[in-house]
Amino acid sequence: MSLFFSNCIYVAARLARRCLPTTVPSGLRRLLPFLDGNFGASNGAGVVGLYSHHLGGRRPGWPGGLTVLEVGVGATNGSCYELAALGARRVLALEPYVALAVERDAAQLRATVRAGVGAEQLAERVGRIGEAASLETGSVDCVLSNSVLEHVAEPERLARELARVLAPGGFMLHVVDYRDHFFRYPYHFLQWSRATWNRWLNPGDLPRWRLGDHRAAFERAGLRVEILVAQPIPDAFARIRQSVHAEFRHRSEEDLATAYGVLLVTWPEEPLK
Ligand SMILES: C[S@@+](CC[C@H](N)C(=O)[O-])C[C@H]1O[C@@H](n2cnc3c(N)ncnc32)[C@H](O)[C@@H]1O
C-alpha cells in the first residue's frame, strides 16, 4: 500500500478517534482492536510478568519486602494485587484519571488469591491513590509503570515527583509503548507538526514523546537512566522515514524508531536496593 493511501486511512481513523472519549468504553474497544492499548485492567499478572522479565536477575527476590508505587494502573488494581501476592510489603496504585471498575477489580483480586494469602490480606496491602503528592519524601523503594509514560502530558513534572518519593537505593522500571496507538501504523504520527497533531489528530492523550524525552526528564530530575530495551520496527519505520516532519528531524534514529522502550532509573552511584 502506498504511503499516500495509508495516510488517507490514517487521517480518517484519527479524525474519527477524536470524536470518541479518551477512555474508549470496553464494548467499543473490541470493535477497534487497532486502537486498544490497555492490558493491565484484565491481566495484572501479565503486567507484573513483564516487569519481572525486564528486571531479569537485577534484583533477586523482587518485590519481596518492598514498598512499590505503580503509576497509571488503569481501571483495576490487578497488577498491584499480584505484586502483593509476590511479597511486596505495601503497594500503591497511582491512577489520577480512571475510576476503579469495581467488578473487574474484584475479579482480578479473586484471580490473584494464592494458597496461604487470602483476598483480604492482599487488598489490605494495596492502596489506590490519585496523586503522588500525598506520599512522603523517600517513602517508596520501587516505582513501576507499563504503557503510561507515553501518555503523560508533563513528563518532567512527573519525573521530579517520582524522584522526590524514591528512597535512596530505590529503582524505577518504566515500560513504554512509543508506537502511534493506531497500532497498524506505528510511526505515522511523526509526519505532522505539533500544531496540526494537537489541533486535528491527537486523540487527547498521545503527546508523541520519544525515548530521549523520557531519558532527559529523569536525568534532569537528578536520576540515572539505563535503557534496557530500545526496540524498533524497522520495516514500518523505513516506510515513513523520508516523511518525518521537520520538527522531529534533529532526533537520532534510535529516538525516532524506538517502538518499545524499557527504562531502568536509579539514583546515580548507588547499587540497586
Ligand atoms: C494505556 S493505560 C495503561 C494502564 C495500565 N498500566 C496497563 O498496563 O494496562 C495509561 C494509563 O496512564 C494513566 N496516566 C496518564 N497520565 C498519567 C500521569 N500523569 N500520572 C499517572 N498516570 C497517568 C492513564 O490514566 C491510564 O490509566
PDB file of C-alpha atoms in Angstrom, residues 9-265:
ATOM      1  CA  ILE A   9      -6.880   5.721   6.085  1.00  0.00           C
ATOM      2  CA  TYR A  10      -4.794   7.000   8.960  1.00  0.00           C
ATOM      3  CA  VAL A  11      -6.143  10.561   8.898  1.00  0.00           C
ATOM      4  CA  ALA A  12      -9.745   9.344   8.580  1.00  0.00           C
ATOM      5  CA  ALA A  13      -9.283   6.984  11.554  1.00  0.00           C
ATOM      6  CA  ARG A  14      -7.579   9.637  13.653  1.00  0.00           C
ATOM      7  CA  LEU A  15     -10.302  12.220  12.921  1.00  0.00           C
ATOM      8  CA  ALA A  16     -12.934   9.637  13.892  1.00  0.00           C
ATOM      9  CA  ARG A  17     -10.985   8.762  17.055  1.00  0.00           C
ATOM     10  CA  ARG A  18     -11.115  12.388  18.176  1.00  0.00           C
ATOM     11  CA  CYS A  19     -14.898  12.071  18.382  1.00  0.00           C
ATOM     12  CA  LEU A  20     -14.574   9.284  20.993  1.00  0.00           C
ATOM     13  CA  PRO A  21     -13.746   9.857  24.657  1.00  0.00           C
ATOM     14  CA  THR A  22     -10.072   9.389  25.665  1.00  0.00           C
ATOM     15  CA  THR A  23     -11.006   6.222  27.531  1.00  0.00           C
ATOM     16  CA  VAL A  24     -12.840   4.117  24.967  1.00  0.00           C
ATOM     17  CA  PRO A  25     -15.714   2.123  26.505  1.00  0.00           C
ATOM     18  CA  SER A  26     -14.814  -1.583  26.715  1.00  0.00           C
ATOM     19  CA  GLY A  27     -17.570  -2.740  24.299  1.00  0.00           C
ATOM     20  CA  LEU A  28     -16.323  -0.355  21.617  1.00  0.00           C
ATOM     21  CA  ARG A  29     -12.710  -1.427  22.240  1.00  0.00           C
ATOM     22  CA  ARG A  30     -13.433  -4.912  20.988  1.00  0.00           C
ATOM     23  CA  LEU A  31     -14.575  -3.395  17.679  1.00  0.00           C
ATOM     24  CA  LEU A  32     -11.493  -1.183  17.418  1.00  0.00           C
ATOM     25  CA  PRO A  33      -8.556  -3.530  18.023  1.00  0.00           C
ATOM     26  CA  PHE A  34      -6.068  -1.194  16.327  1.00  0.00           C
ATOM     27  CA  LEU A  35      -6.785   1.498  18.898  1.00  0.00           C
ATOM     28  CA  ASP A  36      -6.707  -0.504  22.096  1.00  0.00           C
ATOM     29  CA  GLY A  37      -3.639  -0.395  24.336  1.00  0.00           C
ATOM     30  CA  ASN A  38      -4.940  -1.390  27.795  1.00  0.00           C
ATOM     31  CA  PHE A  39      -3.724  -4.686  29.148  1.00  0.00           C
ATOM     32  CA  GLY A  40      -3.380  -4.425  32.897  1.00  0.00           C
ATOM     33  CA  ALA A  41      -7.093  -3.942  33.655  1.00  0.00           C
ATOM     34  CA  SER A  42      -7.767  -7.559  32.741  1.00  0.00           C
ATOM     35  CA  ASN A  43      -4.352  -9.151  33.215  1.00  0.00           C
ATOM     36  CA  GLY A  44      -2.479  -7.733  36.185  1.00  0.00           C
ATOM     37  CA  ALA A  45      -0.297 -10.836  36.430  1.00  0.00           C
ATOM     38  CA  GLY A  46       0.726 -10.336  32.803  1.00  0.00           C
ATOM     39  CA  VAL A  47       1.930  -6.796  33.540  1.00  0.00           C
ATOM     40  CA  VAL A  48       3.929  -7.973  36.569  1.00  0.00           C
ATOM     41  CA  GLY A  49       5.369 -10.750  34.390  1.00  0.00           C
ATOM     42  CA  LEU A  50       6.651  -8.042  32.040  1.00  0.00           C
ATOM     43  CA  TYR A  51       8.289  -6.161  34.896  1.00  0.00           C
ATOM     44  CA  SER A  52       9.944  -9.346  36.177  1.00  0.00           C
ATOM     45  CA  HIS A  53      11.106 -10.243  32.698  1.00  0.00           C
ATOM     46  CA  HIS A  54      12.778  -6.880  32.127  1.00  0.00           C
ATOM     47  CA  LEU A  55      14.245  -6.700  35.590  1.00  0.00           C
ATOM     48  CA  GLY A  56      15.785 -10.115  34.975  1.00  0.00           C
ATOM     49  CA  GLY A  57      18.245 -11.068  37.670  1.00  0.00           C
ATOM     50  CA  ARG A  58      18.981  -7.430  38.575  1.00  0.00           C
ATOM     51  CA  ARG A  59      17.032  -7.580  41.800  1.00  0.00           C
ATOM     52  CA  PRO A  60      16.818 -11.117  43.198  1.00  0.00           C
ATOM     53  CA  GLY A  61      13.825 -11.554  45.488  1.00  0.00           C
ATOM     54  CA  TRP A  62      11.956  -8.603  43.974  1.00  0.00           C
ATOM     55  CA  PRO A  63       9.365  -7.346  45.012  1.00  0.00           C
ATOM     56  CA  GLY A  64       9.611  -9.095  48.404  1.00  0.00           C
ATOM     57  CA  GLY A  65       9.569  -6.675  51.324  1.00  0.00           C
ATOM     58  CA  LEU A  66       9.465  -3.516  49.162  1.00  0.00           C
ATOM     59  CA  THR A  67       7.101  -0.567  49.147  1.00  0.00           C
ATOM     60  CA  VAL A  68       6.078  -0.305  45.499  1.00  0.00           C
ATOM     61  CA  LEU A  69       4.363   2.534  43.635  1.00  0.00           C
ATOM     62  CA  GLU A  70       2.772   1.620  40.312  1.00  0.00           C
ATOM     63  CA  VAL A  71       1.992   4.659  38.198  1.00  0.00           C
ATOM     64  CA  GLY A  72      -1.075   4.718  35.907  1.00  0.00           C
ATOM     65  CA  VAL A  73      -2.541   1.330  36.826  1.00  0.00           C
ATOM     66  CA  GLY A  74      -5.762   1.946  34.885  1.00  0.00           C
ATOM     67  CA  ALA A  75      -9.239   0.641  35.670  1.00  0.00           C
ATOM     68  CA  THR A  76      -8.231  -2.069  38.151  1.00  0.00           C
ATOM     69  CA  ASN A  77      -5.516  -2.656  40.759  1.00  0.00           C
ATOM     70  CA  GLY A  78      -4.848  -6.117  39.293  1.00  0.00           C
ATOM     71  CA  SER A  79      -1.075  -5.768  38.882  1.00  0.00           C
ATOM     72  CA  CYS A  80      -0.810  -4.359  42.418  1.00  0.00           C
ATOM     73  CA  TYR A  81      -2.607  -7.384  43.895  1.00  0.00           C
ATOM     74  CA  GLU A  82      -0.137  -9.559  42.022  1.00  0.00           C
ATOM     75  CA  LEU A  83       2.804  -7.587  43.459  1.00  0.00           C
ATOM     76  CA  ALA A  84       1.336  -8.008  46.933  1.00  0.00           C
ATOM     77  CA  ALA A  85       0.933 -11.754  46.332  1.00  0.00           C
ATOM     78  CA  LEU A  86       4.609 -11.883  45.372  1.00  0.00           C
ATOM     79  CA  GLY A  87       5.529 -10.438  48.753  1.00  0.00           C
ATOM     80  CA  ALA A  88       5.613  -6.649  48.351  1.00  0.00           C
ATOM     81  CA  ARG A  89       5.193  -5.032  51.758  1.00  0.00           C
ATOM     82  CA  ARG A  90       2.923  -2.243  50.526  1.00  0.00           C
ATOM     83  CA  VAL A  91       1.706  -1.425  47.009  1.00  0.00           C
ATOM     84  CA  LEU A  92       0.369   1.977  45.991  1.00  0.00           C
ATOM     85  CA  ALA A  93      -1.720   2.115  42.826  1.00  0.00           C
ATOM     86  CA  LEU A  94      -1.474   5.645  41.413  1.00  0.00           C
ATOM     87  CA  GLU A  95      -4.262   6.477  38.972  1.00  0.00           C
ATOM     88  CA  PRO A  96      -5.261  10.130  38.533  1.00  0.00           C
ATOM     89  CA  TYR A  97      -7.760   9.801  35.670  1.00  0.00           C
ATOM     90  CA  VAL A  98      -9.504   6.420  35.511  1.00  0.00           C
ATOM     91  CA  ALA A  99     -12.103   5.372  38.078  1.00  0.00           C
ATOM     92  CA  LEU A 100     -11.859   1.922  39.632  1.00  0.00           C
ATOM     93  CA  ALA A 101     -14.002  -0.618  37.738  1.00  0.00           C
ATOM     94  CA  VAL A 102     -15.286  -2.281  40.885  1.00  0.00           C
ATOM     95  CA  GLU A 103     -16.461  -5.611  39.445  1.00  0.00           C
ATOM     96  CA  ARG A 104     -13.429  -6.127  37.220  1.00  0.00           C
ATOM     97  CA  ASP A 105     -11.191  -5.191  40.119  1.00  0.00           C
ATOM     98  CA  ALA A 106     -12.873  -7.763  42.373  1.00  0.00           C
ATOM     99  CA  ALA A 107     -12.389 -10.410  39.659  1.00  0.00           C
ATOM    100  CA  GLN A 108      -8.684  -9.529  39.438  1.00  0.00           C
ATOM    101  CA  LEU A 109      -8.362  -9.783  43.218  1.00  0.00           C
ATOM    102  CA  ARG A 110     -10.042 -13.211  43.223  1.00  0.00           C
ATOM    103  CA  ALA A 111      -7.761 -14.397  40.433  1.00  0.00           C
ATOM    104  CA  THR A 112      -4.692 -13.378  42.432  1.00  0.00           C
ATOM    105  CA  VAL A 113      -5.516 -15.251  45.614  1.00  0.00           C
ATOM    106  CA  ARG A 114      -2.887 -17.906  46.332  1.00  0.00           C
ATOM    107  CA  ALA A 115      -2.700 -20.728  48.810  1.00  0.00           C
ATOM    108  CA  GLY A 116      -1.811 -19.112  52.113  1.00  0.00           C
ATOM    109  CA  VAL A 117      -2.596 -15.493  51.040  1.00  0.00           C
ATOM    110  CA  GLY A 118      -6.276 -14.563  51.135  1.00  0.00           C
ATOM    111  CA  ALA A 119      -8.082 -11.786  49.267  1.00  0.00           C
ATOM    112  CA  GLU A 120      -8.406  -9.684  52.412  1.00  0.00           C
ATOM    113  CA  GLN A 121      -4.687  -9.830  53.129  1.00  0.00           C
ATOM    114  CA  LEU A 122      -3.859  -8.851  49.560  1.00  0.00           C
ATOM    115  CA  ALA A 123      -6.385  -5.996  49.494  1.00  0.00           C
ATOM    116  CA  GLU A 124      -5.039  -4.664  52.800  1.00  0.00           C
ATOM    117  CA  ARG A 125      -1.567  -4.308  51.334  1.00  0.00           C
ATOM    118  CA  VAL A 126      -2.806  -2.338  48.292  1.00  0.00           C
ATOM    119  CA  GLY A 127      -3.937   1.295  48.335  1.00  0.00           C
ATOM    120  CA  ARG A 128      -5.277   3.307  45.394  1.00  0.00           C
ATOM    121  CA  ILE A 129      -4.253   6.981  45.255  1.00  0.00           C
ATOM    122  CA  GLY A 130      -4.965   9.839  42.850  1.00  0.00           C
ATOM    123  CA  GLU A 131      -1.687  11.735  43.123  1.00  0.00           C
ATOM    124  CA  ALA A 132       1.895  11.153  44.241  1.00  0.00           C
ATOM    125  CA  ALA A 133       1.920  14.473  46.119  1.00  0.00           C
ATOM    126  CA  SER A 134       0.237  12.714  49.054  1.00  0.00           C
ATOM    127  CA  LEU A 135       3.282  10.435  49.527  1.00  0.00           C
ATOM    128  CA  GLU A 136       6.130  11.192  51.895  1.00  0.00           C
ATOM    129  CA  THR A 137       9.547  12.054  50.510  1.00  0.00           C
ATOM    130  CA  GLY A 138      11.766   8.984  50.110  1.00  0.00           C
ATOM    131  CA  SER A 139       8.968   6.590  51.077  1.00  0.00           C
ATOM    132  CA  VAL A 140       8.957   4.272  48.013  1.00  0.00           C
ATOM    133  CA  ASP A 141      11.543   1.583  47.154  1.00  0.00           C
ATOM    134  CA  CYS A 142      10.353   0.812  43.655  1.00  0.00           C
ATOM    135  CA  VAL A 143       8.337   2.707  41.018  1.00  0.00           C
ATOM    136  CA  LEU A 144       6.793   0.840  38.083  1.00  0.00           C
ATOM    137  CA  SER A 145       4.765   1.730  35.026  1.00  0.00           C
ATOM    138  CA  ASN A 146       3.515  -0.043  31.927  1.00  0.00           C
ATOM    139  CA  SER A 147       2.276   1.872  28.872  1.00  0.00           C
ATOM    140  CA  VAL A 148       1.971   5.073  30.864  1.00  0.00           C
ATOM    141  CA  LEU A 149       4.885   7.432  30.164  1.00  0.00           C
ATOM    142  CA  GLU A 150       3.858   7.847  26.535  1.00  0.00           C
ATOM    143  CA  HIS A 151       0.573   9.361  27.762  1.00  0.00           C
ATOM    144  CA  VAL A 152       1.909  11.697  30.444  1.00  0.00           C
ATOM    145  CA  ALA A 153       1.360  15.325  29.483  1.00  0.00           C
ATOM    146  CA  GLU A 154       4.197  16.711  31.621  1.00  0.00           C
ATOM    147  CA  PRO A 155       6.931  14.066  31.953  1.00  0.00           C
ATOM    148  CA  GLU A 156       9.418  16.427  33.625  1.00  0.00           C
ATOM    149  CA  ARG A 157       6.953  17.229  36.354  1.00  0.00           C
ATOM    150  CA  LEU A 158       6.161  13.544  36.906  1.00  0.00           C
ATOM    151  CA  ALA A 159       9.897  12.668  36.919  1.00  0.00           C
ATOM    152  CA  ARG A 160      10.539  15.288  39.625  1.00  0.00           C
ATOM    153  CA  GLU A 161       7.664  13.978  41.709  1.00  0.00           C
ATOM    154  CA  LEU A 162       8.798  10.358  41.372  1.00  0.00           C
ATOM    155  CA  ALA A 163      12.378  11.359  42.247  1.00  0.00           C
ATOM    156  CA  ARG A 164      11.046  13.017  45.369  1.00  0.00           C
ATOM    157  CA  VAL A 165       9.279   9.882  46.622  1.00  0.00           C
ATOM    158  CA  LEU A 166      12.002   7.415  45.573  1.00  0.00           C
ATOM    159  CA  ALA A 167      14.044   6.220  48.566  1.00  0.00           C
ATOM    160  CA  PRO A 168      17.856   6.226  48.466  1.00  0.00           C
ATOM    161  CA  GLY A 169      18.884   2.986  46.753  1.00  0.00           C
ATOM    162  CA  GLY A 170      15.435   2.622  45.181  1.00  0.00           C
ATOM    163  CA  PHE A 171      14.769   1.994  41.496  1.00  0.00           C
ATOM    164  CA  MET A 172      12.165   2.540  38.811  1.00  0.00           C
ATOM    165  CA  LEU A 173      11.236   0.402  35.827  1.00  0.00           C
ATOM    166  CA  HIS A 174       9.190   2.017  33.069  1.00  0.00           C
ATOM    167  CA  VAL A 175       7.895   0.007  30.127  1.00  0.00           C
ATOM    168  CA  VAL A 176       6.892   2.406  27.360  1.00  0.00           C
ATOM    169  CA  ASP A 177       4.958   1.873  24.146  1.00  0.00           C
ATOM    170  CA  TYR A 178       6.303   4.527  21.763  1.00  0.00           C
ATOM    171  CA  ARG A 179       4.142   3.394  18.873  1.00  0.00           C
ATOM    172  CA  ASP A 180       1.409   5.503  17.448  1.00  0.00           C
ATOM    173  CA  HIS A 181      -1.593   3.989  19.234  1.00  0.00           C
ATOM    174  CA  PHE A 182      -3.359   3.433  15.923  1.00  0.00           C
ATOM    175  CA  PHE A 183      -1.118   0.368  16.112  1.00  0.00           C
ATOM    176  CA  ARG A 184      -1.485  -0.618  12.489  1.00  0.00           C
ATOM    177  CA  TYR A 185       0.685   2.393  11.580  1.00  0.00           C
ATOM    178  CA  PRO A 186       3.208   2.651  14.419  1.00  0.00           C
ATOM    179  CA  TYR A 187       5.070   5.739  13.153  1.00  0.00           C
ATOM    180  CA  HIS A 188       2.537   7.631  11.028  1.00  0.00           C
ATOM    181  CA  PHE A 189       2.079  10.236  13.750  1.00  0.00           C
ATOM    182  CA  LEU A 190       5.640  11.507  13.223  1.00  0.00           C
ATOM    183  CA  GLN A 191       4.619  13.064   9.914  1.00  0.00           C
ATOM    184  CA  TRP A 192       2.737  16.021  11.329  1.00  0.00           C
ATOM    185  CA  SER A 193       3.772  19.251  13.026  1.00  0.00           C
ATOM    186  CA  ARG A 194       2.925  19.649  16.687  1.00  0.00           C
ATOM    187  CA  ALA A 195       0.272  22.275  15.775  1.00  0.00           C
ATOM    188  CA  THR A 196      -1.506  20.009  13.254  1.00  0.00           C
ATOM    189  CA  TRP A 197      -1.248  16.969  15.524  1.00  0.00           C
ATOM    190  CA  ASN A 198      -2.743  18.756  18.511  1.00  0.00           C
ATOM    191  CA  ARG A 199      -5.410  20.609  16.530  1.00  0.00           C
ATOM    192  CA  TRP A 200      -6.709  17.714  14.418  1.00  0.00           C
ATOM    193  CA  LEU A 201      -5.297  14.278  15.130  1.00  0.00           C
ATOM    194  CA  ASN A 202      -4.234  13.800  18.747  1.00  0.00           C
ATOM    195  CA  PRO A 203      -6.803  11.540  20.454  1.00  0.00           C
ATOM    196  CA  GLY A 204      -6.167  13.653  23.551  1.00  0.00           C
ATOM    197  CA  ASP A 205      -3.590  11.604  25.416  1.00  0.00           C
ATOM    198  CA  LEU A 206      -0.765  10.989  22.958  1.00  0.00           C
ATOM    199  CA  PRO A 207       1.915  13.695  23.142  1.00  0.00           C
ATOM    200  CA  ARG A 208       4.284  11.692  20.832  1.00  0.00           C
ATOM    201  CA  TRP A 209       7.181  11.606  23.298  1.00  0.00           C
ATOM    202  CA  ARG A 210      10.252   9.703  22.174  1.00  0.00           C
ATOM    203  CA  LEU A 211      12.684   7.702  24.269  1.00  0.00           C
ATOM    204  CA  GLY A 212      15.073  10.661  24.576  1.00  0.00           C
ATOM    205  CA  ASP A 213      12.361  12.870  26.098  1.00  0.00           C
ATOM    206  CA  HIS A 214      11.874  10.457  28.978  1.00  0.00           C
ATOM    207  CA  ARG A 215      15.565   9.865  29.441  1.00  0.00           C
ATOM    208  CA  ALA A 216      16.102  13.649  29.634  1.00  0.00           C
ATOM    209  CA  ALA A 217      13.193  14.132  32.063  1.00  0.00           C
ATOM    210  CA  PHE A 218      14.629  11.652  34.591  1.00  0.00           C
ATOM    211  CA  GLU A 219      18.179  12.909  34.158  1.00  0.00           C
ATOM    212  CA  ARG A 220      17.046  16.476  34.793  1.00  0.00           C
ATOM    213  CA  ALA A 221      15.436  15.191  37.989  1.00  0.00           C
ATOM    214  CA  GLY A 222      18.911  14.029  39.070  1.00  0.00           C
ATOM    215  CA  LEU A 223      18.459  10.323  38.290  1.00  0.00           C
ATOM    216  CA  ARG A 224      20.484   7.869  36.239  1.00  0.00           C
ATOM    217  CA  VAL A 225      18.806   6.156  33.294  1.00  0.00           C
ATOM    218  CA  GLU A 226      19.773   2.845  31.770  1.00  0.00           C
ATOM    219  CA  ILE A 227      17.954   1.892  28.588  1.00  0.00           C
ATOM    220  CA  LEU A 228      17.264  -1.834  28.856  1.00  0.00           C
ATOM    221  CA  VAL A 229      15.314  -2.088  25.615  1.00  0.00           C
ATOM    222  CA  ALA A 230      15.031   0.249  22.613  1.00  0.00           C
ATOM    223  CA  GLN A 231      13.326  -1.892  20.040  1.00  0.00           C
ATOM    224  CA  PRO A 232      12.373  -0.525  16.606  1.00  0.00           C
ATOM    225  CA  ILE A 233      10.040  -1.931  13.936  1.00  0.00           C
ATOM    226  CA  PRO A 234      12.462  -1.441  11.038  1.00  0.00           C
ATOM    227  CA  ASP A 235      10.113  -2.100   8.077  1.00  0.00           C
ATOM    228  CA  ALA A 236       7.404   0.212   9.363  1.00  0.00           C
ATOM    229  CA  PHE A 237       9.909   2.937  10.140  1.00  0.00           C
ATOM    230  CA  ALA A 238      11.506   2.684   6.694  1.00  0.00           C
ATOM    231  CA  ARG A 239       8.103   3.473   5.153  1.00  0.00           C
ATOM    232  CA  ILE A 240       7.821   6.892   6.761  1.00  0.00           C
ATOM    233  CA  ARG A 241      11.492   7.798   7.296  1.00  0.00           C
ATOM    234  CA  GLN A 242      11.524  10.287   4.377  1.00  0.00           C
ATOM    235  CA  SER A 243       8.263  11.920   5.542  1.00  0.00           C
ATOM    236  CA  VAL A 244       9.159  12.525   9.186  1.00  0.00           C
ATOM    237  CA  HIS A 245       8.155  16.100   9.947  1.00  0.00           C
ATOM    238  CA  ALA A 246      10.959  18.680  10.159  1.00  0.00           C
ATOM    239  CA  GLU A 247      10.187  19.180  13.854  1.00  0.00           C
ATOM    240  CA  PHE A 248      11.455  15.640  14.514  1.00  0.00           C
ATOM    241  CA  ARG A 249      14.401  15.579  12.121  1.00  0.00           C
ATOM    242  CA  HIS A 250      17.012  16.605  14.694  1.00  0.00           C
ATOM    243  CA  ARG A 251      16.249  13.403  16.624  1.00  0.00           C
ATOM    244  CA  SER A 252      18.509  10.369  16.462  1.00  0.00           C
ATOM    245  CA  GLU A 253      17.318   7.311  14.586  1.00  0.00           C
ATOM    246  CA  GLU A 254      17.095   5.418  17.913  1.00  0.00           C
ATOM    247  CA  ASP A 255      14.825   8.105  19.303  1.00  0.00           C
ATOM    248  CA  LEU A 256      12.522   8.160  16.315  1.00  0.00           C
ATOM    249  CA  ALA A 257      12.384   4.450  15.605  1.00  0.00           C
ATOM    250  CA  THR A 258      12.116   3.033  19.133  1.00  0.00           C
ATOM    251  CA  ALA A 259       8.671   1.478  19.296  1.00  0.00           C
ATOM    252  CA  TYR A 260       9.103  -0.324  22.594  1.00  0.00           C
ATOM    253  CA  GLY A 261      11.349   1.018  25.317  1.00  0.00           C
ATOM    254  CA  VAL A 262      12.244  -0.076  28.828  1.00  0.00           C
ATOM    255  CA  LEU A 263      13.981   2.339  31.198  1.00  0.00           C
ATOM    256  CA  LEU A 264      15.655   1.394  34.457  1.00  0.00           C
ATOM    257  CA  VAL A 265      16.029   4.506  36.599  1.00  0.00           C
TER     258      VAL A 265
END
